[in-house]
PDB file of C-alpha atoms in Angstrom:
ATOM      1  CA  MET Q 132      75.147  81.710  88.163  1.00 41.00           C
ATOM      2  CA  CYS Q 133      76.375  80.053  85.012  1.00 43.00           C
ATOM      3  CA  PHE Q 134      79.979  81.435  85.320  1.00 43.00           C
ATOM      4  CA  THR Q 135      82.066  82.083  88.328  1.00 45.00           C
ATOM      5  CA  GLU Q 136      83.257  85.556  88.553  1.00 49.00           C
ATOM      6  CA  LYS Q 137      86.823  84.568  87.697  1.00 53.00           C
ATOM      7  CA  TRP Q 138      85.860  82.559  84.595  1.00 55.00           C
ATOM      8  CA  GLY Q 139      83.034  84.752  83.369  1.00 55.00           C
ATOM      9  CA  PRO Q 140      84.843  87.681  82.157  1.00 65.00           C
ATOM     10  CA  LEU Q 141      87.477  85.513  80.616  1.00 71.00           C
ATOM     11  CA  PHE Q 142      85.011  83.581  78.851  1.00 70.00           C
ATOM     12  CA  LEU Q 143      83.223  86.867  77.439  1.00 70.00           C
ATOM     13  CA  LYS Q 144      86.703  87.973  76.228  1.00 75.00           C
ATOM     14  CA  VAL Q 145      87.713  84.556  74.381  1.00 78.00           C
ATOM     15  CA  ILE Q 146      84.009  84.599  72.787  1.00 74.00           C
ATOM     16  CA  ASN Q 147      84.662  88.124  71.635  1.00 76.00           C
ATOM     17  CA  VAL Q 148      87.884  87.560  70.228  1.00 81.00           C
ATOM     18  CA  ILE Q 149      86.220  84.548  68.127  1.00 78.00           C
ATOM     19  CA  PHE Q 150      83.694  87.180  67.124  1.00 75.00           C
ATOM     20  CA  LEU Q 151      86.391  89.416  65.834  1.00 80.00           C
ATOM     21  CA  VAL Q 152      88.004  86.815  63.814  1.00 81.00           C
ATOM     22  CA  PHE Q 153      84.691  85.555  62.318  1.00 76.00           C
ATOM     23  CA  GLY Q 154      83.806  89.141  61.492  1.00 79.00           C
ATOM     24  CA  LEU Q 155      86.971  89.322  59.325  1.00 81.00           C
ATOM     25  CA  ALA Q 156      85.964  86.008  57.845  1.00 74.00           C
ATOM     26  CA  LEU Q 157      82.707  87.478  56.566  1.00 74.00           C
ATOM     27  CA  ILE Q 158      84.572  90.584  55.022  1.00 80.00           C
ATOM     28  CA  PHE Q 159      87.179  88.221  53.213  1.00 74.00           C
ATOM     29  CA  PRO Q 160      84.602  86.447  50.875  1.00 68.00           C
ATOM     30  CA  GLY Q 161      82.719  89.869  50.092  1.00 72.00           C
ATOM     31  CA  VAL Q 162      86.077  91.356  48.918  1.00 75.00           C
ATOM     32  CA  VAL Q 163      87.202  88.204  47.109  1.00 68.00           C
ATOM     33  CA  MET Q 164      83.715  88.325  44.941  1.00 66.00           C
ATOM     34  CA  LEU Q 165      84.097  91.926  44.066  1.00 67.00           C
ATOM     35  CA  ALA Q 166      88.011  91.420  43.077  1.00 67.00           C
ATOM     36  CA  ASN Q 167      86.794  88.186  41.121  1.00 61.00           C
ATOM     37  CA  ASN Q 168      87.116  88.453  37.420  1.00 53.00           C
ATOM     38  CA  ASP Q 169      84.257  86.239  36.459  1.00 54.00           C
ATOM     39  CA  VAL Q 170      80.801  86.824  37.645  1.00 55.00           C
ATOM     40  CA  VAL Q 171      81.404  90.161  39.210  1.00 58.00           C
ATOM     41  CA  ASN Q 172      83.267  91.441  35.917  1.00 66.00           C
ATOM     42  CA  SER Q 173      82.251  94.875  34.135  1.00 69.00           C
ATOM     43  CA  LYS Q 174      81.694  92.883  31.124  1.00 78.00           C
ATOM     44  CA  VAL Q 175      79.584  90.293  32.390  1.00 80.00           C
ATOM     45  CA  LEU Q 176      77.576  92.170  34.699  1.00 75.00           C
ATOM     46  CA  PRO Q 177      75.326  93.671  32.107  1.00 78.00           C
ATOM     47  CA  LEU Q 178      73.916  90.156  31.223  1.00 81.00           C
ATOM     48  CA  MET Q 179      73.394  89.663  35.045  1.00 76.00           C
ATOM     49  CA  LYS Q 180      71.422  92.819  35.303  1.00 76.00           C
ATOM     50  CA  GLN Q 181      68.981  91.304  32.487  1.00 75.00           C
ATOM     51  CA  LEU Q 182      68.168  88.480  34.753  1.00 73.00           C
ATOM     52  CA  SER Q 183      65.238  89.528  36.962  1.00 65.00           C
ATOM     53  CA  PHE Q 184      64.164  87.875  40.163  1.00 61.00           C
ATOM     54  CA  GLY Q 185      61.238  89.282  42.083  1.00 59.00           C
ATOM     55  CA  GLY Q 186      61.890  92.674  40.802  1.00 64.00           C
ATOM     56  CA  ILE Q 187      65.711  92.505  41.661  1.00 66.00           C
ATOM     57  CA  ASN Q 188      68.244  91.711  39.064  1.00 69.00           C
ATOM     58  CA  LEU Q 189      70.794  88.973  39.517  1.00 68.00           C
ATOM     59  CA  GLY Q 190      73.730  91.623  38.901  1.00 71.00           C
ATOM     60  CA  ASP Q 191      72.532  93.825  41.721  1.00 72.00           C
ATOM     61  CA  MET Q 192      71.768  90.943  43.889  1.00 72.00           C
ATOM     62  CA  ILE Q 193      75.561  89.762  43.323  1.00 72.00           C
ATOM     63  CA  ILE Q 194      76.872  93.014  44.276  1.00 74.00           C
ATOM     64  CA  ALA Q 195      74.346  93.581  47.218  1.00 75.00           C
ATOM     65  CA  LEU Q 196      75.715  90.075  48.490  1.00 73.00           C
ATOM     66  CA  CYS Q 197      79.183  91.299  48.502  1.00 75.00           C
ATOM     67  CA  ALA Q 198      78.200  94.704  50.276  1.00 79.00           C
ATOM     68  CA  THR Q 199      76.391  92.608  52.665  1.00 77.00           C
ATOM     69  CA  LEU Q 200      78.740  90.497  53.609  1.00 75.00           C
ATOM     70  CA  ILE Q 201      81.580  93.347  54.029  1.00 82.00           C
ATOM     71  CA  VAL Q 202      78.922  95.471  56.074  1.00 82.00           C
ATOM     72  CA  VAL Q 203      77.644  92.478  58.357  1.00 79.00           C
ATOM     73  CA  GLY Q 204      81.541  91.613  58.853  1.00 81.00           C
ATOM     74  CA  ALA Q 205      82.268  95.141  59.968  1.00 85.00           C
ATOM     75  CA  PHE Q 206      79.477  95.303  62.254  1.00 81.00           C
ATOM     76  CA  VAL Q 207      80.509  91.991  63.953  1.00 80.00           C
ATOM     77  CA  ILE Q 208      83.784  93.458  64.616  1.00 83.00           C
ATOM     78  CA  LEU Q 209      82.554  96.566  66.086  1.00 81.00           C
ATOM     79  CA  VAL Q 210      80.156  94.292  68.400  1.00 78.00           C
ATOM     80  CA  SER Q 211      83.156  92.115  69.403  1.00 79.00           C
ATOM     81  CA  ILE Q 212      84.997  95.338  70.400  1.00 81.00           C
ATOM     82  CA  PHE Q 213      81.942  96.474  72.346  1.00 75.00           C
ATOM     83  CA  GLY Q 214      81.577  93.290  73.979  1.00 74.00           C
ATOM     84  CA  LEU Q 215      85.469  93.110  74.794  1.00 77.00           C
ATOM     85  CA  LEU Q 216      84.856  96.742  76.402  1.00 75.00           C
ATOM     86  CA  GLY Q 217      81.994  95.160  78.311  1.00 69.00           C
ATOM     87  CA  ALA Q 218      84.080  92.131  79.656  1.00 68.00           C
ATOM     88  CA  CYS Q 219      86.865  94.555  80.554  1.00 73.00           C
ATOM     89  CA  THR Q 220      85.201  97.031  82.312  1.00 70.00           C
ATOM     90  CA  GLY Q 221      82.253  94.748  83.730  1.00 63.00           C
ATOM     91  CA  LYS Q 222      79.752  97.481  83.344  1.00 66.00           C
ATOM     92  CA  PRO Q 223      76.183  96.138  83.247  1.00 64.00           C
ATOM     93  CA  ALA Q 224      75.015  99.040  80.568  1.00 67.00           C
ATOM     94  CA  TYR Q 225      77.761  97.803  78.115  1.00 66.00           C
ATOM     95  CA  LEU Q 226      76.648  94.345  78.911  1.00 66.00           C
ATOM     96  CA  ASP Q 227      72.951  94.965  78.731  1.00 68.00           C
ATOM     97  CA  ILE Q 228      73.448  96.575  74.972  1.00 72.00           C
ATOM     98  CA  TYR Q 229      75.769  94.015  74.027  1.00 70.00           C
ATOM     99  CA  GLY Q 230      73.634  90.987  75.086  1.00 69.00           C
ATOM    100  CA  GLY Q 231      70.824  92.722  73.193  1.00 74.00           C
ATOM    101  CA  VAL Q 232      72.471  93.404  69.955  1.00 74.00           C
ATOM    102  CA  VAL Q 233      73.902  89.865  69.775  1.00 72.00           C
ATOM    103  CA  LEU Q 234      70.410  88.433  70.381  1.00 73.00           C
ATOM    104  CA  ILE Q 235      69.226  90.492  67.333  1.00 76.00           C
ATOM    105  CA  LEU Q 236      72.296  89.326  65.009  1.00 72.00           C
ATOM    106  CA  PHE Q 237      71.685  85.779  66.052  1.00 72.00           C
ATOM    107  CA  LEU Q 238      67.641  86.103  64.949  1.00 75.00           C
ATOM    108  CA  ILE Q 239      68.751  87.833  61.739  1.00 72.00           C
ATOM    109  CA  LYS Q 240      71.206  85.055  60.937  1.00 68.00           C
ATOM    110  CA  VAL Q 241      68.477  82.193  61.608  1.00 72.00           C
ATOM    111  CA  PHE Q 242      66.159  83.872  59.601  1.00 72.00           C
ATOM    112  CA  ALA Q 243      68.888  84.289  56.838  1.00 67.00           C
ATOM    113  CA  VAL Q 244      69.856  80.634  56.786  1.00 66.00           C
ATOM    114  CA  PHE Q 245      66.397  79.673  56.716  1.00 70.00           C
ATOM    115  CA  MET Q 246      65.344  81.873  53.825  1.00 66.00           C
ATOM    116  CA  TRP Q 247      68.422  80.678  51.949  1.00 63.00           C
ATOM    117  CA  PHE Q 248      67.340  76.823  52.362  1.00 66.00           C
ATOM    118  CA  ASP Q 249      63.686  77.384  51.482  1.00 64.00           C
ATOM    119  CA  SER Q 250      64.651  79.639  48.499  1.00 63.00           C
ATOM    120  CA  ASN Q 251      67.645  77.612  46.976  1.00 64.00           C
ATOM    121  CA  ASP Q 252      65.497  75.354  44.631  1.00 67.00           C
ATOM    122  CA  LYS Q 253      63.607  78.073  43.364  1.00 68.00           C
ATOM    123  CA  LEU Q 254      66.491  80.168  42.691  1.00 69.00           C
ATOM    124  CA  GLN Q 255      68.120  77.345  40.671  1.00 72.00           C
ATOM    125  CA  SER Q 256      64.965  76.861  38.602  1.00 75.00           C
ATOM    126  CA  TRP Q 257      64.543  80.639  37.911  1.00 79.00           C
ATOM    127  CA  MET Q 258      68.285  81.225  36.981  1.00 82.00           C
ATOM    128  CA  LYS Q 259      68.522  78.459  34.340  1.00 87.00           C
ATOM    129  CA  THR Q 260      65.034  79.576  33.006  1.00 87.00           C
ATOM    130  CA  GLN Q 261      66.222  83.202  32.551  1.00 87.00           C
ATOM    131  CA  LEU Q 262      69.781  82.378  31.321  1.00 91.00           C
ATOM    132  CA  VAL Q 263      67.925  80.085  28.213  1.00 91.00           C
ATOM    133  CA  SER Q 264      65.844  83.038  27.735  1.00 91.00           C
ATOM    134  CA  GLN Q 265      68.825  85.527  27.399  1.00 92.00           C
ATOM    135  CA  LEU Q 266      70.778  83.256  25.165  1.00 95.00           C
ATOM    136  CA  ASN Q 267      68.055  83.477  22.661  1.00 95.00           C
ATOM    137  CA  ASN Q 268      69.077  87.148  22.223  1.00 94.00           C
ATOM    138  CA  TYR Q 269      72.698  86.198  21.590  1.00 96.00           C
ATOM    139  CA  GLY Q 270      73.373  87.167  18.040  1.00 95.00           C
ATOM    140  CA  ALA Q 271      77.094  87.742  17.429  1.00 95.00           C
ATOM    141  CA  ASN Q 272      80.445  86.139  17.681  1.00 95.00           C
ATOM    142  CA  ASP Q 273      82.562  88.997  18.375  1.00 95.00           C
ATOM    143  CA  LEU Q 274      83.011  91.723  21.209  1.00 93.00           C
ATOM    144  CA  ALA Q 275      81.619  94.750  19.602  1.00 91.00           C
ATOM    145  CA  THR Q 276      78.252  94.036  17.891  1.00 91.00           C
ATOM    146  CA  SER Q 277      76.002  93.925  20.995  1.00 91.00           C
ATOM    147  CA  GLU Q 278      76.321  94.444  24.801  1.00 90.00           C
ATOM    148  CA  THR Q 279      74.372  91.271  25.470  1.00 91.00           C
ATOM    149  CA  SER Q 280      76.470  88.883  23.080  1.00 95.00           C
ATOM    150  CA  THR Q 281      79.769  90.575  24.285  1.00 94.00           C
ATOM    151  CA  ALA Q 282      78.813  89.782  27.723  1.00 92.00           C
ATOM    152  CA  TRP Q 283      77.904  86.103  26.866  1.00 95.00           C
ATOM    153  CA  ASN Q 284      81.346  85.903  25.076  1.00 95.00           C
ATOM    154  CA  TYR Q 285      83.231  87.188  27.896  1.00 93.00           C
ATOM    155  CA  MET Q 286      81.389  84.822  30.293  1.00 92.00           C
ATOM    156  CA  PHE Q 287      82.518  82.000  28.003  1.00 95.00           C
ATOM    157  CA  MET Q 288      86.001  82.901  28.026  1.00 94.00           C
ATOM    158  CA  LEU Q 289      86.082  84.058  31.757  1.00 90.00           C
ATOM    159  CA  MET Q 290      84.285  81.036  33.471  1.00 91.00           C
ATOM    160  CA  SER Q 291      85.272  78.536  30.803  1.00 94.00           C
ATOM    161  CA  CYS Q 292      81.826  77.666  29.675  1.00 95.00           C
ATOM    162  CA  CYS Q 293      79.475  77.119  26.894  1.00 97.00           C
ATOM    163  CA  ALA Q 294      75.876  77.877  26.412  1.00 96.00           C
ATOM    164  CA  VAL Q 295      73.454  77.375  29.550  1.00 95.00           C
ATOM    165  CA  ASN Q 296      73.258  73.589  29.689  1.00 95.00           C
ATOM    166  CA  ALA Q 297      76.564  71.763  28.797  1.00 96.00           C
ATOM    167  CA  VAL Q 298      77.025  71.157  25.176  1.00 96.00           C
ATOM    168  CA  ASN Q 299      77.283  67.564  23.810  1.00 94.00           C
ATOM    169  CA  GLY Q 300      77.115  67.904  20.178  1.00 94.00           C
ATOM    170  CA  THR Q 301      75.699  70.184  17.357  1.00 95.00           C
ATOM    171  CA  THR Q 302      72.195  70.267  18.923  1.00 95.00           C
ATOM    172  CA  ASN Q 303      72.569  72.422  21.808  1.00 96.00           C
ATOM    173  CA  ASP Q 304      71.292  75.825  23.479  1.00 96.00           C
ATOM    174  CA  PHE Q 305      72.299  77.966  20.775  1.00 97.00           C
ATOM    175  CA  ASP Q 306      69.969  76.293  18.307  1.00 96.00           C
ATOM    176  CA  THR Q 307      67.047  78.900  19.073  1.00 95.00           C
ATOM    177  CA  SER Q 308      69.351  81.623  19.335  1.00 96.00           C
ATOM    178  CA  ALA Q 309      69.302  84.817  17.085  1.00 96.00           C
ATOM    179  CA  TRP Q 310      72.967  83.949  16.032  1.00 97.00           C
ATOM    180  CA  ILE Q 311      71.823  80.578  14.531  1.00 96.00           C
ATOM    181  CA  THR Q 312      68.546  81.546  13.390  1.00 96.00           C
ATOM    182  CA  SER Q 313      69.234  84.647  11.437  1.00 95.00           C
ATOM    183  CA  GLY Q 314      72.052  82.582   9.675  1.00 95.00           C
ATOM    184  CA  ALA Q 315      74.820  84.692  11.228  1.00 95.00           C
ATOM    185  CA  ALA Q 316      76.653  81.592  12.527  1.00 95.00           C
ATOM    186  CA  ALA Q 317      77.132  80.292   8.885  1.00 94.00           C
ATOM    187  CA  THR Q 318      78.277  76.718   9.340  1.00 95.00           C
ATOM    188  CA  LYS Q 319      79.445  77.364  13.018  1.00 96.00           C
ATOM    189  CA  GLN Q 320      77.198  75.589  15.651  1.00 97.00           C
ATOM    190  CA  ILE Q 321      78.871  77.135  18.919  1.00 97.00           C
ATOM    191  CA  PRO Q 322      80.727  80.436  19.202  1.00 97.00           C
ATOM    192  CA  THR Q 323      84.512  80.682  18.875  1.00 97.00           C
ATOM    193  CA  PHE Q 324      84.556  81.972  22.460  1.00 97.00           C
ATOM    194  CA  CYS Q 325      83.330  78.554  23.570  1.00 97.00           C
ATOM    195  CA  CYS Q 326      86.833  77.024  22.402  1.00 97.00           C
ATOM    196  CA  THR Q 327      89.389  76.375  24.681  1.00 96.00           C
ATOM    197  CA  GLY Q 328      92.314  78.740  24.849  1.00 94.00           C
ATOM    198  CA  VAL Q 329      90.456  81.720  22.981  1.00 96.00           C
ATOM    199  CA  THR Q 330      91.184  85.247  24.560  1.00 94.00           C
ATOM    200  CA  GLU Q 331      90.068  88.692  23.969  1.00 92.00           C
ATOM    201  CA  SER Q 332      93.052  89.227  21.590  1.00 93.00           C
ATOM    202  CA  THR Q 333      93.061  86.043  19.500  1.00 95.00           C
ATOM    203  CA  TYR Q 334      89.292  85.167  19.100  1.00 94.00           C
ATOM    204  CA  SER Q 335      89.220  86.964  15.645  1.00 92.00           C
ATOM    205  CA  THR Q 336      92.205  84.762  14.174  1.00 93.00           C
ATOM    206  CA  HIS Q 337      91.050  81.596  15.844  1.00 93.00           C
ATOM    207  CA  SER Q 338      90.018  78.859  13.627  1.00 91.00           C
ATOM    208  CA  ASP Q 339      88.990  75.495  14.701  1.00 94.00           C
ATOM    209  CA  ALA Q 340      86.190  73.628  12.758  1.00 95.00           C
ATOM    210  CA  THR Q 341      86.445  70.635  15.156  1.00 96.00           C
ATOM    211  CA  CYS Q 342      85.403  72.990  17.932  1.00 97.00           C
ATOM    212  CA  THR Q 343      82.970  75.296  16.458  1.00 97.00           C
ATOM    213  CA  ASP Q 344      81.359  73.369  13.311  1.00 96.00           C
ATOM    214  CA  ASN Q 345      81.602  69.703  14.570  1.00 96.00           C
ATOM    215  CA  VAL Q 346      81.517  70.407  18.166  1.00 96.00           C
ATOM    216  CA  ALA Q 347      83.880  67.298  18.565  1.00 95.00           C
ATOM    217  CA  SER Q 348      86.319  68.627  20.911  1.00 95.00           C
ATOM    218  CA  GLY Q 349      88.476  71.723  21.962  1.00 96.00           C
ATOM    219  CA  TYR Q 350      85.496  73.373  23.479  1.00 97.00           C
ATOM    220  CA  HIS Q 351      84.331  74.060  27.151  1.00 97.00           C
ATOM    221  CA  THR Q 352      82.002  71.121  28.075  1.00 95.00           C
ATOM    222  CA  THR Q 353      80.537  72.775  31.174  1.00 96.00           C
ATOM    223  CA  GLY Q 354      77.359  74.863  30.792  1.00 96.00           C
ATOM    224  CA  CYS Q 355      77.406  78.489  32.055  1.00 94.00           C
ATOM    225  CA  TYR Q 356      74.396  77.622  34.393  1.00 92.00           C
ATOM    226  CA  ASP Q 357      76.694  75.223  36.156  1.00 92.00           C
ATOM    227  CA  ALA Q 358      79.762  77.625  36.174  1.00 90.00           C
ATOM    228  CA  ILE Q 359      77.534  80.427  37.740  1.00 84.00           C
ATOM    229  CA  TYR Q 360      75.795  78.556  40.229  1.00 83.00           C
ATOM    230  CA  ASN Q 361      79.038  76.734  41.414  1.00 84.00           C
ATOM    231  CA  SER Q 362      80.816  80.090  41.610  1.00 78.00           C
ATOM    232  CA  LEU Q 363      77.861  81.715  43.576  1.00 73.00           C
ATOM    233  CA  THR Q 364      77.500  78.647  45.794  1.00 74.00           C
ATOM    234  CA  ALA Q 365      81.229  78.516  46.759  1.00 69.00           C
ATOM    235  CA  TYR Q 366      80.722  81.914  48.544  1.00 65.00           C
ATOM    236  CA  TYR Q 367      77.216  81.062  49.641  1.00 66.00           C
ATOM    237  CA  ILE Q 368      78.732  77.909  51.494  1.00 65.00           C
ATOM    238  CA  ILE Q 369      81.663  80.113  53.142  1.00 65.00           C
ATOM    239  CA  PHE Q 370      78.675  82.512  54.192  1.00 66.00           C
ATOM    240  CA  ILE Q 371      76.373  79.820  55.537  1.00 69.00           C
ATOM    241  CA  ALA Q 372      79.369  78.116  57.440  1.00 70.00           C
ATOM    242  CA  VAL Q 373      80.754  80.993  59.013  1.00 66.00           C
ATOM    243  CA  GLY Q 374      76.967  82.214  59.722  1.00 66.00           C
ATOM    244  CA  ILE Q 375      76.089  79.022  61.594  1.00 70.00           C
ATOM    245  CA  THR Q 376      79.428  79.116  63.667  1.00 71.00           C
ATOM    246  CA  ILE Q 377      78.675  82.743  64.455  1.00 67.00           C
ATOM    247  CA  MET Q 378      75.217  81.714  65.516  1.00 67.00           C
ATOM    248  CA  VAL Q 379      76.666  79.086  67.962  1.00 72.00           C
ATOM    249  CA  VAL Q 380      79.223  81.720  69.190  1.00 68.00           C
ATOM    250  CA  GLU Q 381      76.508  84.415  69.459  1.00 64.00           C
ATOM    251  CA  ALA Q 382      74.212  81.991  71.733  1.00 69.00           C
ATOM    252  CA  LEU Q 383      77.354  81.595  73.981  1.00 68.00           C
ATOM    253  CA  ALA Q 384      78.046  85.248  73.883  1.00 64.00           C
ATOM    254  CA  VAL Q 385      74.453  85.903  74.899  1.00 64.00           C
ATOM    255  CA  VAL Q 386      74.770  83.456  77.833  1.00 66.00           C
ATOM    256  CA  ALA Q 387      78.098  84.870  78.871  1.00 62.00           C
ATOM    257  CA  ALA Q 388      76.952  88.602  78.656  1.00 60.00           C
ATOM    258  CA  VAL Q 389      73.933  87.587  80.783  1.00 61.00           C
ATOM    259  CA  SER Q 390      76.057  85.778  83.510  1.00 62.00           C
ATOM    260  CA  ASN Q 391      78.515  88.812  83.586  1.00 59.00           C
ATOM    261  CA  ASN Q 392      75.955  91.176  83.785  1.00 55.00           C
ATOM    262  CA  HIS Q 393      74.273  89.254  86.796  1.00 55.00           C
ATOM    263  CA  ASN Q 394      77.477  88.809  88.456  1.00 53.00           C
ATOM    264  CA  ALA Q 395      78.227  92.833  88.016  1.00 52.00           C
ATOM    265  CA  ARG Q 396      74.646  93.701  89.236  1.00 50.00           C
ATOM    266  CA  TYR Q 397      75.217  91.066  92.227  1.00 46.00           C
ATOM    267  CA  ASN Q 398      78.626  92.561  93.175  1.00 50.00           C
ATOM    268  CA  GLU Q 399      77.035  96.165  93.023  1.00 48.00           C
ATOM    269  CA  THR Q 400      74.178  94.901  95.185  1.00 48.00           C
ATOM    270  CA  THR Q 401      76.423  93.262  97.609  1.00 45.00           C
ATOM    271  CA  VAL Q 402      78.918  96.445  98.059  1.00 42.00           C
ATOM    272  CA  ASP Q 403      75.808  98.520  98.557  1.00 44.00           C
ATOM    273  CA  LYS Q 404      74.554  96.288 101.431  1.00 43.00           C
ATOM    274  CA  VAL Q 405      77.989  96.022 102.758  1.00 41.00           C
ATOM    275  CA  GLU Q 406      78.200  99.664 102.748  1.00 46.00           C
ATOM    276  CA  ASP Q 407      74.908 100.351 104.188  1.00 46.00           C
ATOM    277  CA  ILE Q 408      75.534  97.897 107.153  1.00 45.00           C
ATOM    278  CA  SER Q 409      78.978  99.385 107.638  1.00 50.00           C
ATOM    279  CA  ASN Q 410      77.216 102.973 107.848  1.00 49.00           C
ATOM    280  CA  ASP Q 411      74.527 101.758 110.149  1.00 51.00           C
ATOM    281  CA  LYS Q 412      77.223 100.205 112.342  1.00 48.00           C
ATOM    282  CA  LYS Q 413      79.230 103.468 112.403  1.00 50.00           C
ATOM    283  CA  SER Q 414      75.889 105.765 112.970  1.00 54.00           C
ATOM    284  CA  LYS Q 415      75.004 103.383 116.244  1.00 49.00           C
ATOM    285  CA  LYS Q 416      78.537 103.751 117.447  1.00 52.00           C
ATOM    286  CA  GLU Q 417      78.375 107.450 117.167  1.00 53.00           C
ATOM    287  CA  LYS Q 418      75.039 107.785 118.831  1.00 51.00           C
ATOM    288  CA  ALA Q 419      76.407 105.530 121.722  1.00 53.00           C
TER     289      ALA Q 419
END
């Protein structure tokens, strides 16, 4: 046996308390992402939903990720509670189910971590290409003309970014946008929303040629691709770190469950044998 009868149940209880904490840790970033007012924003999501990857748009992917974190976290909490019941009662049936569920969770997380590292580079390349393509549809330096332009303008304000790639001067990603090619931009080289300090209520009266026309100073120097990717990566890192830690805990939990199950079955068998021997002796005495 890997664990003694004394320490096995205690170890399993500790493991499941840790499980409980990590279940909450998975729910937290999902809730934070949904509550965050940048990428997951009703004004920005229309743009995210125009970015399609393998038939699924980025907006739905972000919402799905948030929901997945919350659902998985809740499931981990339920499993931990089930494990605590098994550890407290010592019933083999509880431990059998618990060990099987934890093993399945472990394999799913191994697959998810592998897929993330395998597709990360492809995702980066796809997202930048899609964003550049959508920026070509940018056509208005306001919050009323079109949904696409409005989504971009909110992104510039909320994420403190400009264009897709970092803007370094008058030659930038906006050069091929409908806003520039149609002449709607006039002398401007970047939208007013790229200027620092601009808000939803001040953009219409904001005037700073140094920012919009000369692109010399006073604008967001971070490209929106980097802003989006860094924002998403921050949550992915939390998910991966917590996921890997949970995987280690799950491996220990499976070992603990198997050991406790073995102990429980061994005790049941031992008790049955003792009772059988006792009954045999009693029967012999009665016959004598």
